[in-house]
Each structure stands twice: as C-alpha cells, then as structure tokens.
mmCIF file of C-alpha atoms and ligand atoms in Angstrom:
data_model
loop_
_atom_site.group_PDB
_atom_site.id
_atom_site.type_symbol
_atom_site.label_atom_id
_atom_site.label_comp_id
_atom_site.label_asym_id
_atom_site.label_seq_id
_atom_site.Cartn_x
_atom_site.Cartn_y
_atom_site.Cartn_z
ATOM 1 C CA UNK A 1 1.118 6.914 32.466
ATOM 2 C CA UNK A 2 3.193 8.672 29.847
ATOM 3 C CA UNK A 3 2.280 8.295 26.175
ATOM 4 C CA UNK A 4 5.617 6.561 25.697
ATOM 5 C CA UNK A 5 4.876 3.994 28.412
ATOM 6 C CA UNK A 6 1.351 3.403 27.129
ATOM 7 C CA UNK A 7 2.768 2.839 23.664
ATOM 8 C CA UNK A 8 5.378 0.434 24.939
ATOM 9 C CA UNK A 9 2.863 -1.522 26.953
ATOM 10 C CA UNK A 10 0.341 -1.889 24.136
ATOM 11 C CA UNK A 11 3.039 -2.983 21.685
ATOM 12 C CA UNK A 12 4.385 -5.514 24.197
ATOM 13 C CA UNK A 13 0.875 -6.891 24.642
ATOM 14 C CA UNK A 14 0.683 -7.487 20.935
ATOM 15 C CA UNK A 15 4.103 -9.119 20.849
ATOM 16 C CA UNK A 16 3.437 -11.374 23.826
ATOM 17 C CA UNK A 17 0.079 -12.681 22.714
ATOM 18 C CA UNK A 18 0.289 -12.637 18.941
ATOM 19 C CA UNK A 19 -1.888 -10.483 16.791
ATOM 20 C CA UNK A 20 -4.870 -12.820 16.980
ATOM 21 C CA UNK A 21 -5.502 -12.188 20.642
ATOM 22 C CA UNK A 22 -4.166 -8.649 20.563
ATOM 23 C CA UNK A 23 -6.953 -7.932 18.134
ATOM 24 C CA UNK A 24 -9.383 -8.025 21.026
ATOM 25 C CA UNK A 25 -7.259 -5.641 23.081
ATOM 26 C CA UNK A 26 -6.599 -2.962 20.513
ATOM 27 C CA UNK A 27 -9.822 -3.620 18.641
ATOM 28 C CA UNK A 28 -11.986 -2.656 21.573
ATOM 29 C CA UNK A 29 -10.064 0.589 21.978
ATOM 30 C CA UNK A 30 -10.387 1.406 18.307
ATOM 31 C CA UNK A 31 -14.077 0.643 18.335
ATOM 32 C CA UNK A 32 -14.569 2.885 21.325
ATOM 33 C CA UNK A 33 -13.146 5.812 19.372
ATOM 34 C CA UNK A 34 -15.019 4.991 16.214
ATOM 35 C CA UNK A 35 -18.001 7.168 15.311
ATOM 36 C CA UNK A 36 -19.756 4.289 13.585
ATOM 37 C CA UNK A 37 -18.966 0.641 13.342
ATOM 38 C CA UNK A 38 -20.284 -1.898 10.910
ATOM 39 C CA UNK A 39 -23.577 -3.553 11.705
ATOM 40 C CA UNK A 40 -23.195 -7.163 12.725
ATOM 41 C CA UNK A 41 -19.561 -6.792 13.709
ATOM 42 C CA UNK A 42 -18.559 -9.170 16.459
ATOM 43 C CA UNK A 43 -15.422 -8.256 18.371
ATOM 44 C CA UNK A 44 -12.708 -10.885 18.199
ATOM 45 C CA UNK A 45 -12.378 -13.209 21.157
ATOM 46 C CA UNK A 46 -8.906 -14.011 22.445
ATOM 47 C CA UNK A 47 -7.464 -17.067 20.751
ATOM 48 C CA UNK A 48 -4.056 -18.683 21.074
ATOM 49 C CA UNK A 49 -1.520 -18.048 18.313
ATOM 50 C CA UNK A 50 -1.628 -20.405 15.332
ATOM 51 C CA UNK A 51 0.665 -23.390 15.764
ATOM 52 C CA UNK A 52 2.526 -24.373 12.627
ATOM 53 C CA UNK A 53 0.081 -23.421 9.879
ATOM 54 C CA UNK A 54 0.892 -24.207 6.246
ATOM 55 C CA UNK A 55 2.699 -20.909 5.834
ATOM 56 C CA UNK A 56 3.676 -20.253 9.397
ATOM 57 C CA UNK A 57 7.032 -18.751 10.141
ATOM 58 C CA UNK A 58 8.845 -16.242 12.315
ATOM 59 C CA UNK A 59 7.374 -17.591 15.526
ATOM 60 C CA UNK A 60 4.033 -18.797 14.143
ATOM 61 C CA UNK A 61 2.430 -15.546 15.191
ATOM 62 C CA UNK A 62 0.086 -15.279 12.232
ATOM 63 C CA UNK A 63 -3.335 -13.862 12.831
ATOM 64 C CA UNK A 64 -6.338 -16.015 13.555
ATOM 65 C CA UNK A 65 -9.430 -15.549 11.428
ATOM 66 C CA UNK A 66 -10.052 -13.561 8.277
ATOM 67 C CA UNK A 67 -10.696 -9.973 7.393
ATOM 68 C CA UNK A 68 -13.946 -9.348 5.531
ATOM 69 C CA UNK A 69 -12.596 -7.717 2.365
ATOM 70 C CA UNK A 70 -16.062 -7.356 0.843
ATOM 71 C CA UNK A 71 -17.171 -5.273 3.819
ATOM 72 C CA UNK A 72 -13.981 -3.201 3.585
ATOM 73 C CA UNK A 73 -14.707 -2.651 -0.105
ATOM 74 C CA UNK A 74 -11.161 -3.577 -1.157
ATOM 75 C CA UNK A 75 -8.888 -6.622 -1.057
ATOM 76 C CA UNK A 76 -5.110 -6.196 -0.512
ATOM 77 C CA UNK A 77 -4.486 -8.943 -3.075
ATOM 78 C CA UNK A 78 -6.488 -7.015 -5.683
ATOM 79 C CA UNK A 79 -4.775 -3.764 -4.668
ATOM 80 C CA UNK A 80 -1.505 -5.343 -5.869
ATOM 81 C CA UNK A 81 -2.641 -5.012 -9.494
ATOM 82 C CA UNK A 82 -5.748 -2.780 -9.731
ATOM 83 C CA UNK A 83 -4.159 0.203 -11.500
ATOM 84 C CA UNK A 84 -6.463 3.165 -12.082
ATOM 85 C CA UNK A 85 -5.479 4.531 -15.496
ATOM 86 C CA UNK A 86 -8.320 7.054 -15.545
ATOM 87 C CA UNK A 87 -10.728 8.046 -18.295
ATOM 88 C CA UNK A 88 -8.546 8.480 -21.361
ATOM 89 C CA UNK A 89 -9.053 10.989 -24.192
ATOM 90 C CA UNK A 90 -6.906 13.376 -26.201
ATOM 91 C CA UNK A 91 -6.600 17.141 -25.982
ATOM 92 C CA UNK A 92 -6.677 19.141 -29.264
ATOM 93 C CA UNK A 93 -2.881 19.252 -29.059
ATOM 94 C CA UNK A 94 -2.792 15.454 -29.226
ATOM 95 C CA UNK A 95 -1.643 15.159 -25.607
ATOM 96 C CA UNK A 96 -3.199 12.241 -23.699
ATOM 97 C CA UNK A 97 -5.662 13.421 -21.038
ATOM 98 C CA UNK A 98 -6.392 11.159 -18.077
ATOM 99 C CA UNK A 99 -9.299 12.098 -15.812
ATOM 100 C CA UNK A 100 -9.710 10.656 -12.324
ATOM 101 C CA UNK A 101 -12.245 11.190 -9.556
ATOM 102 C CA UNK A 102 -11.084 11.075 -5.957
ATOM 103 C CA UNK A 103 -13.569 11.372 -3.116
ATOM 104 C CA UNK A 104 -12.630 11.738 0.531
ATOM 105 C CA UNK A 105 -14.805 9.463 2.686
ATOM 106 C CA UNK A 106 -14.794 8.509 6.360
ATOM 107 C CA UNK A 107 -14.994 4.755 6.774
ATOM 108 C CA UNK A 108 -14.279 2.054 9.347
ATOM 109 C CA UNK A 109 -11.944 -0.530 7.858
ATOM 110 C CA UNK A 110 -10.883 -3.901 9.259
ATOM 111 C CA UNK A 111 -7.056 -4.002 9.353
ATOM 112 C CA UNK A 112 -6.728 -7.383 11.110
ATOM 113 C CA UNK A 113 -9.456 -9.854 12.086
ATOM 114 C CA UNK A 114 -11.766 -8.003 14.450
ATOM 115 C CA UNK A 115 -9.629 -4.844 14.525
ATOM 116 C CA UNK A 116 -11.495 -1.874 13.084
ATOM 117 C CA UNK A 117 -9.859 1.451 12.368
ATOM 118 C CA UNK A 118 -11.865 4.650 11.805
ATOM 119 C CA UNK A 119 -10.114 5.695 8.619
ATOM 120 C CA UNK A 120 -10.175 8.752 6.433
ATOM 121 C CA UNK A 121 -9.930 7.491 2.870
ATOM 122 C CA UNK A 122 -9.716 8.343 -0.783
ATOM 123 C CA UNK A 123 -12.547 6.477 -2.556
ATOM 124 C CA UNK A 124 -13.329 4.400 0.532
ATOM 125 C CA UNK A 125 -10.107 2.395 0.539
ATOM 126 C CA UNK A 126 -6.651 2.357 2.120
ATOM 127 C CA UNK A 127 -4.402 2.789 0.284
ATOM 128 C CA UNK A 128 -6.335 4.948 -2.161
ATOM 129 C CA UNK A 129 -6.453 3.983 -5.828
ATOM 130 C CA UNK A 130 -3.102 3.384 -7.555
ATOM 131 C CA UNK A 131 -3.095 6.179 -10.126
ATOM 132 C CA UNK A 132 -1.126 5.197 -13.204
ATOM 133 C CA UNK A 133 -0.174 7.196 -16.284
ATOM 134 C CA UNK A 134 2.684 7.844 -18.719
ATOM 135 C CA UNK A 135 5.167 10.678 -18.460
ATOM 136 C CA UNK A 136 3.845 13.702 -20.367
ATOM 137 C CA UNK A 137 0.146 12.850 -19.935
ATOM 138 C CA UNK A 138 -2.138 15.647 -18.748
ATOM 139 C CA UNK A 139 -3.797 14.566 -15.490
ATOM 140 C CA UNK A 140 -7.100 16.046 -14.327
ATOM 141 C CA UNK A 141 -8.120 14.862 -10.868
ATOM 142 C CA UNK A 142 -11.494 15.967 -9.556
ATOM 143 C CA UNK A 143 -11.406 15.905 -5.763
ATOM 144 C CA UNK A 144 -14.655 15.839 -3.762
ATOM 145 C CA UNK A 145 -14.536 16.151 0.003
ATOM 146 C CA UNK A 146 -17.430 14.175 1.471
ATOM 147 C CA UNK A 147 -16.081 14.187 5.029
ATOM 148 C CA UNK A 148 -16.387 16.474 8.035
ATOM 149 C CA UNK A 149 -12.724 17.616 7.896
ATOM 150 C CA UNK A 150 -10.735 19.700 5.367
ATOM 151 C CA UNK A 151 -8.457 17.651 3.085
ATOM 152 C CA UNK A 152 -6.190 18.003 0.038
ATOM 153 C CA UNK A 153 -4.311 15.824 -2.420
ATOM 154 C CA UNK A 154 -0.584 16.500 -2.582
ATOM 155 C CA UNK A 155 1.152 14.718 -5.461
ATOM 156 C CA UNK A 156 4.862 14.019 -5.472
ATOM 157 C CA UNK A 157 6.205 15.139 -8.841
ATOM 158 C CA UNK A 158 6.682 18.363 -10.804
ATOM 159 C CA UNK A 159 3.715 20.770 -11.054
ATOM 160 C CA UNK A 160 2.682 24.427 -10.599
ATOM 161 C CA UNK A 161 2.509 25.776 -7.033
ATOM 162 C CA UNK A 162 -1.277 26.129 -7.060
ATOM 163 C CA UNK A 163 -1.574 22.379 -7.783
ATOM 164 C CA UNK A 164 0.612 21.367 -4.841
ATOM 165 C CA UNK A 165 -2.282 20.495 -2.540
ATOM 166 C CA UNK A 166 -0.957 22.237 0.556
ATOM 167 C CA UNK A 167 -2.447 24.923 2.818
ATOM 168 C CA UNK A 168 -1.748 28.410 1.449
ATOM 169 C CA UNK A 169 -1.178 27.341 -2.170
ATOM 170 C CA UNK A 170 -3.949 27.570 -4.753
ATOM 171 C CA UNK A 171 -7.225 26.606 -3.070
ATOM 172 C CA UNK A 172 -5.377 25.301 0.015
ATOM 173 C CA UNK A 173 -7.411 22.923 2.116
ATOM 174 C CA UNK A 174 -10.659 21.794 0.479
ATOM 175 C CA UNK A 175 -13.434 22.224 3.090
ATOM 176 C CA UNK A 176 -16.128 19.648 3.922
ATOM 177 C CA UNK A 177 -18.505 19.513 0.963
ATOM 178 C CA UNK A 178 -15.878 21.237 -1.218
ATOM 179 C CA UNK A 179 -14.503 20.291 -4.629
ATOM 180 C CA UNK A 180 -11.358 21.131 -6.555
ATOM 181 C CA UNK A 181 -9.821 19.972 -9.823
ATOM 182 C CA UNK A 182 -6.067 19.372 -9.727
ATOM 183 C CA UNK A 183 -4.529 19.523 -13.204
ATOM 184 C CA UNK A 184 -0.907 19.110 -14.264
ATOM 185 C CA UNK A 185 1.382 17.160 -16.603
ATOM 186 C CA UNK A 186 2.863 13.911 -15.251
ATOM 187 C CA UNK A 187 6.614 14.191 -14.656
ATOM 188 C CA UNK A 188 9.103 12.763 -13.986
ATOM 189 C CA UNK A 189 8.512 9.036 -14.562
ATOM 190 C CA UNK A 190 8.898 6.966 -11.423
ATOM 191 C CA UNK A 191 7.225 5.334 -8.453
ATOM 192 C CA UNK A 192 5.584 8.201 -6.638
ATOM 193 C CA UNK A 193 3.120 8.900 -3.894
ATOM 194 C CA UNK A 194 0.151 11.103 -3.206
ATOM 195 C CA UNK A 195 -1.276 11.965 0.175
ATOM 196 C CA UNK A 196 -3.401 14.483 1.999
ATOM 197 C CA UNK A 197 -1.403 17.512 3.177
ATOM 198 C CA UNK A 198 -4.008 19.139 5.450
ATOM 199 C CA UNK A 199 -2.975 20.018 8.990
ATOM 200 C CA UNK A 200 -2.163 18.201 11.183
ATOM 201 C CA UNK A 201 -0.245 16.319 8.528
ATOM 202 C CA UNK A 202 0.590 13.285 10.655
ATOM 203 C CA UNK A 203 -3.068 12.816 11.544
ATOM 204 C CA UNK A 204 -4.246 12.968 7.933
ATOM 205 C CA UNK A 205 -1.579 10.509 6.840
ATOM 206 C CA UNK A 206 -1.939 7.935 9.584
ATOM 207 C CA UNK A 207 -5.731 7.973 9.146
ATOM 208 C CA UNK A 208 -5.228 6.503 5.654
ATOM 209 C CA UNK A 209 -5.188 9.347 3.108
ATOM 210 C CA UNK A 210 -2.464 8.183 0.714
ATOM 211 C CA UNK A 211 -1.807 6.025 -2.316
ATOM 212 C CA UNK A 212 0.686 5.093 -5.004
ATOM 213 C CA UNK A 213 1.171 7.280 -8.078
ATOM 214 C CA UNK A 214 3.012 5.481 -10.889
ATOM 215 C CA UNK A 215 4.306 7.420 -13.875
ATOM 216 C CA UNK A 216 5.545 5.071 -16.586
ATOM 217 C CA UNK A 217 8.457 6.109 -18.805
ATOM 218 C CA UNK A 218 7.356 6.841 -22.391
ATOM 219 C CA UNK A 219 9.066 3.719 -23.687
ATOM 220 C CA UNK A 220 7.704 1.564 -20.873
ATOM 221 C CA UNK A 221 9.794 -0.857 -18.833
ATOM 222 C CA UNK A 222 10.674 -4.427 -19.827
ATOM 223 C CA UNK A 223 7.719 -6.858 -19.509
ATOM 224 C CA UNK A 224 7.317 -8.184 -15.977
ATOM 225 C CA UNK A 225 4.727 -9.262 -13.447
ATOM 226 C CA UNK A 226 4.031 -6.055 -11.530
ATOM 227 C CA UNK A 227 2.651 -5.375 -8.074
ATOM 228 C CA UNK A 228 2.215 -2.277 -5.961
ATOM 229 C CA UNK A 229 2.972 -2.570 -2.266
ATOM 230 C CA UNK A 230 2.274 0.336 0.054
ATOM 231 C CA UNK A 231 3.993 -0.116 3.405
ATOM 232 C CA UNK A 232 1.597 1.251 6.007
ATOM 233 C CA UNK A 233 0.662 0.984 9.665
ATOM 234 C CA UNK A 234 -2.120 1.938 12.043
ATOM 235 C CA UNK A 235 -2.217 3.620 15.416
ATOM 236 C CA UNK A 236 -5.244 1.775 16.729
ATOM 237 C CA UNK A 237 -5.251 3.361 20.193
ATOM 238 C CA UNK A 238 -4.231 6.875 19.105
ATOM 239 C CA UNK A 239 -1.170 6.997 21.331
ATOM 240 C CA UNK A 240 1.168 8.297 18.636
ATOM 241 C CA UNK A 241 2.651 4.865 17.810
ATOM 242 C CA UNK A 242 1.569 2.077 15.493
ATOM 243 C CA UNK A 243 0.104 -1.239 16.645
ATOM 244 C CA UNK A 244 -0.569 -2.975 13.307
ATOM 245 C CA UNK A 245 1.837 -2.987 10.326
ATOM 246 C CA UNK A 246 1.168 -4.193 6.786
ATOM 247 C CA UNK A 247 1.585 -3.719 3.094
ATOM 248 C CA UNK A 248 -1.713 -2.731 1.490
ATOM 249 C CA UNK A 249 -3.342 -2.366 4.922
ATOM 250 C CA UNK A 250 -4.291 -5.829 6.235
ATOM 251 C CA UNK A 251 -1.802 -7.385 8.666
ATOM 252 C CA UNK A 252 -0.430 -10.801 7.640
ATOM 253 C CA UNK A 253 -2.757 -10.945 4.609
ATOM 254 C CA UNK A 254 -0.026 -12.169 2.265
ATOM 255 C CA UNK A 255 1.188 -14.667 4.840
ATOM 256 C CA UNK A 256 -2.275 -16.204 4.932
ATOM 257 C CA UNK A 257 -2.621 -15.913 1.126
ATOM 258 C CA UNK A 258 0.848 -16.068 -0.491
ATOM 259 C CA UNK A 259 1.158 -14.107 -3.728
ATOM 260 C CA UNK A 260 1.427 -16.474 -6.725
ATOM 261 C CA UNK A 261 4.311 -15.894 -9.138
ATOM 262 C CA UNK A 262 5.970 -18.101 -11.740
ATOM 263 C CA UNK A 263 9.440 -19.552 -11.496
ATOM 264 C CA UNK A 264 11.779 -17.763 -13.891
ATOM 265 C CA UNK A 265 9.627 -14.703 -14.608
ATOM 266 C CA UNK A 266 10.704 -11.128 -13.905
ATOM 267 C CA UNK A 267 8.768 -9.621 -10.981
ATOM 268 C CA UNK A 268 8.638 -5.858 -10.463
ATOM 269 C CA UNK A 269 7.399 -4.292 -7.243
ATOM 270 C CA UNK A 270 6.485 -0.645 -6.879
ATOM 271 C CA UNK A 271 7.239 -0.144 -3.189
ATOM 272 C CA UNK A 272 6.030 2.910 -1.278
ATOM 273 C CA UNK A 273 6.658 3.704 2.392
ATOM 274 C CA UNK A 274 3.955 5.881 3.956
ATOM 275 C CA UNK A 275 4.617 4.945 7.560
ATOM 276 C CA UNK A 276 3.840 7.614 10.111
ATOM 277 C CA UNK A 277 5.472 7.687 13.588
ATOM 278 C CA UNK A 278 8.303 5.254 12.698
ATOM 279 C CA UNK A 279 11.281 6.828 10.931
ATOM 280 C CA UNK A 280 12.124 3.995 8.565
ATOM 281 C CA UNK A 281 10.740 0.817 7.131
ATOM 282 C CA UNK A 282 12.541 -1.848 5.129
ATOM 283 C CA UNK A 283 11.998 -4.717 2.729
ATOM 284 C CA UNK A 284 13.861 -8.000 2.850
ATOM 285 C CA UNK A 285 13.330 -10.786 0.328
ATOM 286 C CA UNK A 286 14.088 -14.410 1.241
ATOM 287 C CA UNK A 287 16.285 -16.753 -0.794
ATOM 288 C CA UNK A 288 16.886 -14.158 -3.480
ATOM 289 C CA UNK A 289 18.484 -10.826 -4.433
ATOM 290 C CA UNK A 290 16.998 -7.941 -6.364
ATOM 291 C CA UNK A 291 17.896 -4.811 -8.295
ATOM 292 C CA UNK A 292 16.556 -1.559 -6.878
ATOM 293 C CA UNK A 293 15.622 1.684 -8.612
ATOM 294 C CA UNK A 294 15.550 4.464 -6.020
ATOM 295 C CA UNK A 295 12.392 6.575 -6.603
ATOM 296 C CA UNK A 296 12.040 4.736 -9.932
ATOM 297 C CA UNK A 297 13.233 7.804 -11.847
ATOM 298 C CA UNK A 298 15.985 5.919 -13.682
ATOM 299 C CA UNK A 299 15.910 2.997 -16.116
ATOM 300 C CA UNK A 300 19.143 1.640 -14.685
ATOM 301 C CA UNK A 301 19.193 0.179 -11.167
ATOM 302 C CA UNK A 302 20.666 2.409 -8.491
ATOM 303 C CA UNK A 303 21.465 -0.654 -6.362
ATOM 304 C CA UNK A 304 22.276 -4.079 -7.744
ATOM 305 C CA UNK A 305 22.052 -7.554 -6.221
ATOM 306 C CA UNK A 306 20.817 -6.608 -2.759
ATOM 307 C CA UNK A 307 18.380 -8.463 -0.533
ATOM 308 C CA UNK A 308 17.341 -5.683 1.834
ATOM 309 C CA UNK A 309 16.611 -1.993 1.277
ATOM 310 C CA UNK A 310 15.313 0.646 3.614
ATOM 311 C CA UNK A 311 12.962 3.533 2.978
ATOM 312 C CA UNK A 312 12.431 6.566 5.185
ATOM 313 C CA UNK A 313 8.985 8.156 5.405
ATOM 314 C CA UNK A 314 7.711 9.016 1.932
ATOM 315 C CA UNK A 315 10.463 7.147 0.086
ATOM 316 C CA UNK A 316 9.684 4.876 -2.852
ATOM 317 C CA UNK A 317 11.499 2.546 -5.164
ATOM 318 C CA UNK A 318 11.157 -0.280 -7.671
ATOM 319 C CA UNK A 319 12.427 -3.808 -7.023
ATOM 320 C CA UNK A 320 13.082 -6.376 -9.762
ATOM 321 C CA UNK A 321 13.839 -10.056 -9.192
ATOM 322 C CA UNK A 322 13.352 -13.539 -10.577
ATOM 323 C CA UNK A 323 12.969 -16.728 -8.532
ATOM 324 C CA UNK A 324 15.120 -19.678 -9.509
ATOM 325 C CA UNK A 325 13.406 -22.288 -7.339
ATOM 326 C CA UNK A 326 9.739 -23.077 -6.687
ATOM 327 C CA UNK A 327 8.504 -22.819 -3.123
ATOM 328 C CA UNK A 328 7.172 -20.456 -0.514
ATOM 329 C CA UNK A 329 9.449 -17.467 0.124
ATOM 330 C CA UNK A 330 8.901 -14.824 2.770
ATOM 331 C CA UNK A 331 9.229 -11.080 2.441
ATOM 332 C CA UNK A 332 9.144 -8.720 5.396
ATOM 333 C CA UNK A 333 10.924 -5.708 6.868
ATOM 334 C CA UNK A 334 14.142 -6.481 8.684
ATOM 335 C CA UNK A 335 12.756 -4.542 11.611
ATOM 336 C CA UNK A 336 11.601 -7.628 13.478
ATOM 337 C CA UNK A 337 8.982 -5.840 15.539
ATOM 338 C CA UNK A 338 7.117 -4.700 12.415
ATOM 339 C CA UNK A 339 7.231 -8.266 11.105
ATOM 340 C CA UNK A 340 5.678 -9.603 14.289
ATOM 341 C CA UNK A 341 2.983 -6.917 14.208
ATOM 342 C CA UNK A 342 1.654 -7.854 10.773
ATOM 343 C CA UNK A 343 4.046 -6.748 8.044
ATOM 344 C CA UNK A 344 5.014 -10.132 6.658
ATOM 345 C CA UNK A 345 3.971 -12.126 3.632
ATOM 346 C CA UNK A 346 5.279 -14.560 1.092
ATOM 347 C CA UNK A 347 5.474 -15.375 -2.583
ATOM 348 C CA UNK A 348 4.281 -18.762 -3.752
ATOM 349 C CA UNK A 349 6.677 -19.535 -6.598
ATOM 350 C CA UNK A 350 5.299 -22.251 -8.884
ATOM 351 C CA UNK A 351 6.193 -23.890 -12.175
ATOM 352 C CA UNK A 352 4.311 -22.109 -14.996
ATOM 353 C CA UNK A 353 2.203 -25.207 -15.604
ATOM 354 C CA UNK A 354 0.847 -24.962 -12.046
ATOM 355 C CA UNK A 355 0.025 -21.269 -12.213
ATOM 356 C CA UNK A 356 -3.741 -21.539 -12.767
ATOM 357 C CA UNK A 357 -4.039 -23.665 -9.617
ATOM 358 C CA UNK A 358 -1.928 -21.161 -7.661
ATOM 359 C CA UNK A 359 -4.245 -18.323 -8.731
ATOM 360 C CA UNK A 360 -7.244 -20.275 -7.461
ATOM 361 C CA UNK A 361 -5.479 -20.975 -4.163
ATOM 362 C CA UNK A 362 -4.837 -17.229 -3.714
ATOM 363 C CA UNK A 363 -8.469 -16.459 -4.537
ATOM 364 C CA UNK A 364 -7.720 -14.383 -7.641
ATOM 365 C CA UNK A 365 -8.754 -14.835 -11.249
ATOM 366 C CA UNK A 366 -7.332 -14.488 -14.761
ATOM 367 C CA UNK A 367 -8.157 -10.751 -14.700
ATOM 368 C CA UNK A 368 -5.768 -10.273 -11.786
ATOM 369 C CA UNK A 369 -3.093 -12.148 -13.750
ATOM 370 C CA UNK A 370 -3.755 -9.976 -16.835
ATOM 371 C CA UNK A 371 -3.542 -6.734 -14.846
ATOM 372 C CA UNK A 372 -0.290 -7.907 -13.254
ATOM 373 C CA UNK A 373 1.362 -8.494 -16.610
ATOM 374 C CA UNK A 374 -0.248 -5.695 -18.668
ATOM 375 C CA UNK A 375 -0.204 -2.797 -16.255
ATOM 376 C CA UNK A 376 2.033 -0.318 -18.046
ATOM 377 C CA UNK A 377 0.278 2.647 -19.654
ATOM 378 C CA UNK A 378 3.275 3.155 -21.940
ATOM 379 C CA UNK A 379 4.213 1.680 -25.279
ATOM 380 C CA UNK A 380 0.633 1.214 -26.464
ATOM 381 C CA UNK A 381 0.111 -1.820 -24.259
ATOM 382 C CA UNK A 382 -2.758 -0.016 -22.558
ATOM 383 C CA UNK A 383 -4.065 3.377 -23.680
HETATM 384 CU CU1 CU H 1 -6.780 14.896 4.999
#
C-alpha cells in the first residue's frame, strides 16, 4: 500500500471511531516503534466516543480518559504560562544577561490517553520551555545533547551566522554527548520560535524539538492575561502524516479542561505554528473577534476585528481579545479534520467574582494566575 493510502486509511480510522478508540490503533503502532515505554503503562482499550459531556461539541468526539501529565513531566495547562526568563544578571556594560540551559533528551510522551510518542525533546518536554526576554538582552543558552542523535537550536531572530544553529555554521550539529553555548542579543521584539535544525529537518521537528521564544518590547505591552499556544501535531505511525493534533501537545486537553479567563479582561495569546507535514494551520475563536499582530514585531495590530487567522509552517502571531459574555467558548482551527483529531479547546469565561472557583475547576493555582498576568520581562514588572 502506498504511503499516501496508508496515511488516508489511518486518518479515516481516527475520524470514524473518535480519538478515544483510535488511541488503541495508533498507540500500539507508536509503542512498537518506541525504544522504551513507561513502566506500568496499559494500552488503551477501545471505548465508544463520549456522548454529550459537559463541554462536548463538534460531534462529541472528545477523547476518553486522561493523560498522565506527571509522568510526562509537563502539563499543557501549565505550559500556557510557565515562561522561562532565565538566570538574570548584568554584564559590566549594564546590559541584562539571561542564561538558560537546554538539554536534548529522548523521552516517550503521552499525547492522548494511551497514545505514546517516542519524542526528542528540549528539557524533557514538548514544546520545549517558553524562553522569554526583553529586546536588547544578551542571551546565553547552554545546550547539552544527551541523546543518541546530533541536534542544534536554531532561533528565529537576528544574530551572527555562527549562532544560527544550522549545519555548516559555527559548530554545526552538536554531536551526542556534545555541548555548545549559543550567545546573541535578543532582537527584534516579537513572538518567535526556536527549533532543532539538524538533518533531516522534518524528522527533528516532528519528533518534538521546538518551542516558543518571546521577546518583549522594551516598553512592554499593555497589561493582559497572557498564554502561549504552540500548534503542533504528531505522526504516530511514521507514515509522513499526522494522526494527533493539539496546542501544547495533548489532544483535546483544553476541551476537557477549559482555560479559565475573566469576563471583560484583555487576553493575549502568543500563537506559534510548528506543524510538520501539513502546509497550514489556523485559529478560529467562537463568539468573538480579535486583533492580530503578525509575527508580533509591531505594537499596532496588522489585522483588526477578525475571527480566524491562518499560519503557514513556522509562522507566529499575537492575538488580543476580550469576552463580553460569560460562558464556554470554543477555539479550534477551521480545518475541520485537525479539530476532530485533537486540536480543539475552549475558554471558560467567568465573572471575576467566580474566578477562584474556575481556577480550581481547571486544576491550576494562584501561581498560574500570577504568571498569566505578570509574564512580561519588560517595564520592570519582572527582572
Ligand atoms: Cu534535532
């Protein structure tokens, strides 16, 4: 059977049965290709799709069961706000120095209940840490390769050639056991991306070696509740097409656990598309419109009052919106197939007085709330 036919068949299986039962199909394939799999893991058993759950929608094809975030070592809900601002000091010149450590690790991660993916990661998570800084900061990123394959870190932004993290420039690919220190000044401000650029590029990206790289403008942006969403997907049967789609890795996670926000507050989303194999992804917000800042390199919106944007591979942008009414509002790509294969979630918009209860319902604490509203490295809000 051709790769194209195999791809079509596996994706149809997922569509026909819902992700819950497809987990068993694709999960067993993924496990078969996995070098190691977690002790005590029990493969998912086929289960019928959920009928009319509290947050069901778009055909009630939400997943059955839960992903073990503790075993993964990261939680997509926490990834929304867990900015890594580095170890901060000052150079003799007075310039802010931010030091980060990034370690390449091979790790099986659960991307839907019972579906394990043998990932290549930065710091054991997918996406890797959200690196955050202010324009003009000196960044020093120590990269350790603790895997059996060569890797790099390629940052989008402006920097010398030898810091570009590509084969043939500077140290090129960092070999297994190797180490390199990338160092450059952060510019321009915007919503950027980093990823491994070792060959074959598509393999290193779809295996999970990427993350968001946010450079704040020196004057900051207006106060808002901020989240980072990395649109990603996984080729669980290695046929050159994706079977599970998500933001921040776990399919349907934000459908099962809607993201709490307050009615009337400004929400800002740093949106990154790191899809491999599919040319574009998109973001559609229900019952609302937003302003969009393409690449985030301007302080004025580049699109106003839109409810859907699209991003090609590697594109990023910033969305800003405010909800007028309380309630549960979906977000998803307007590519319906991606929605049905996991990339769908919702915001739980509540009156401010009900916010503490909404945080508890989402399984997050006051620290998550604080990080969401105090994330900027600019303007002295966080040094
Ligand atoms: Cu790599």
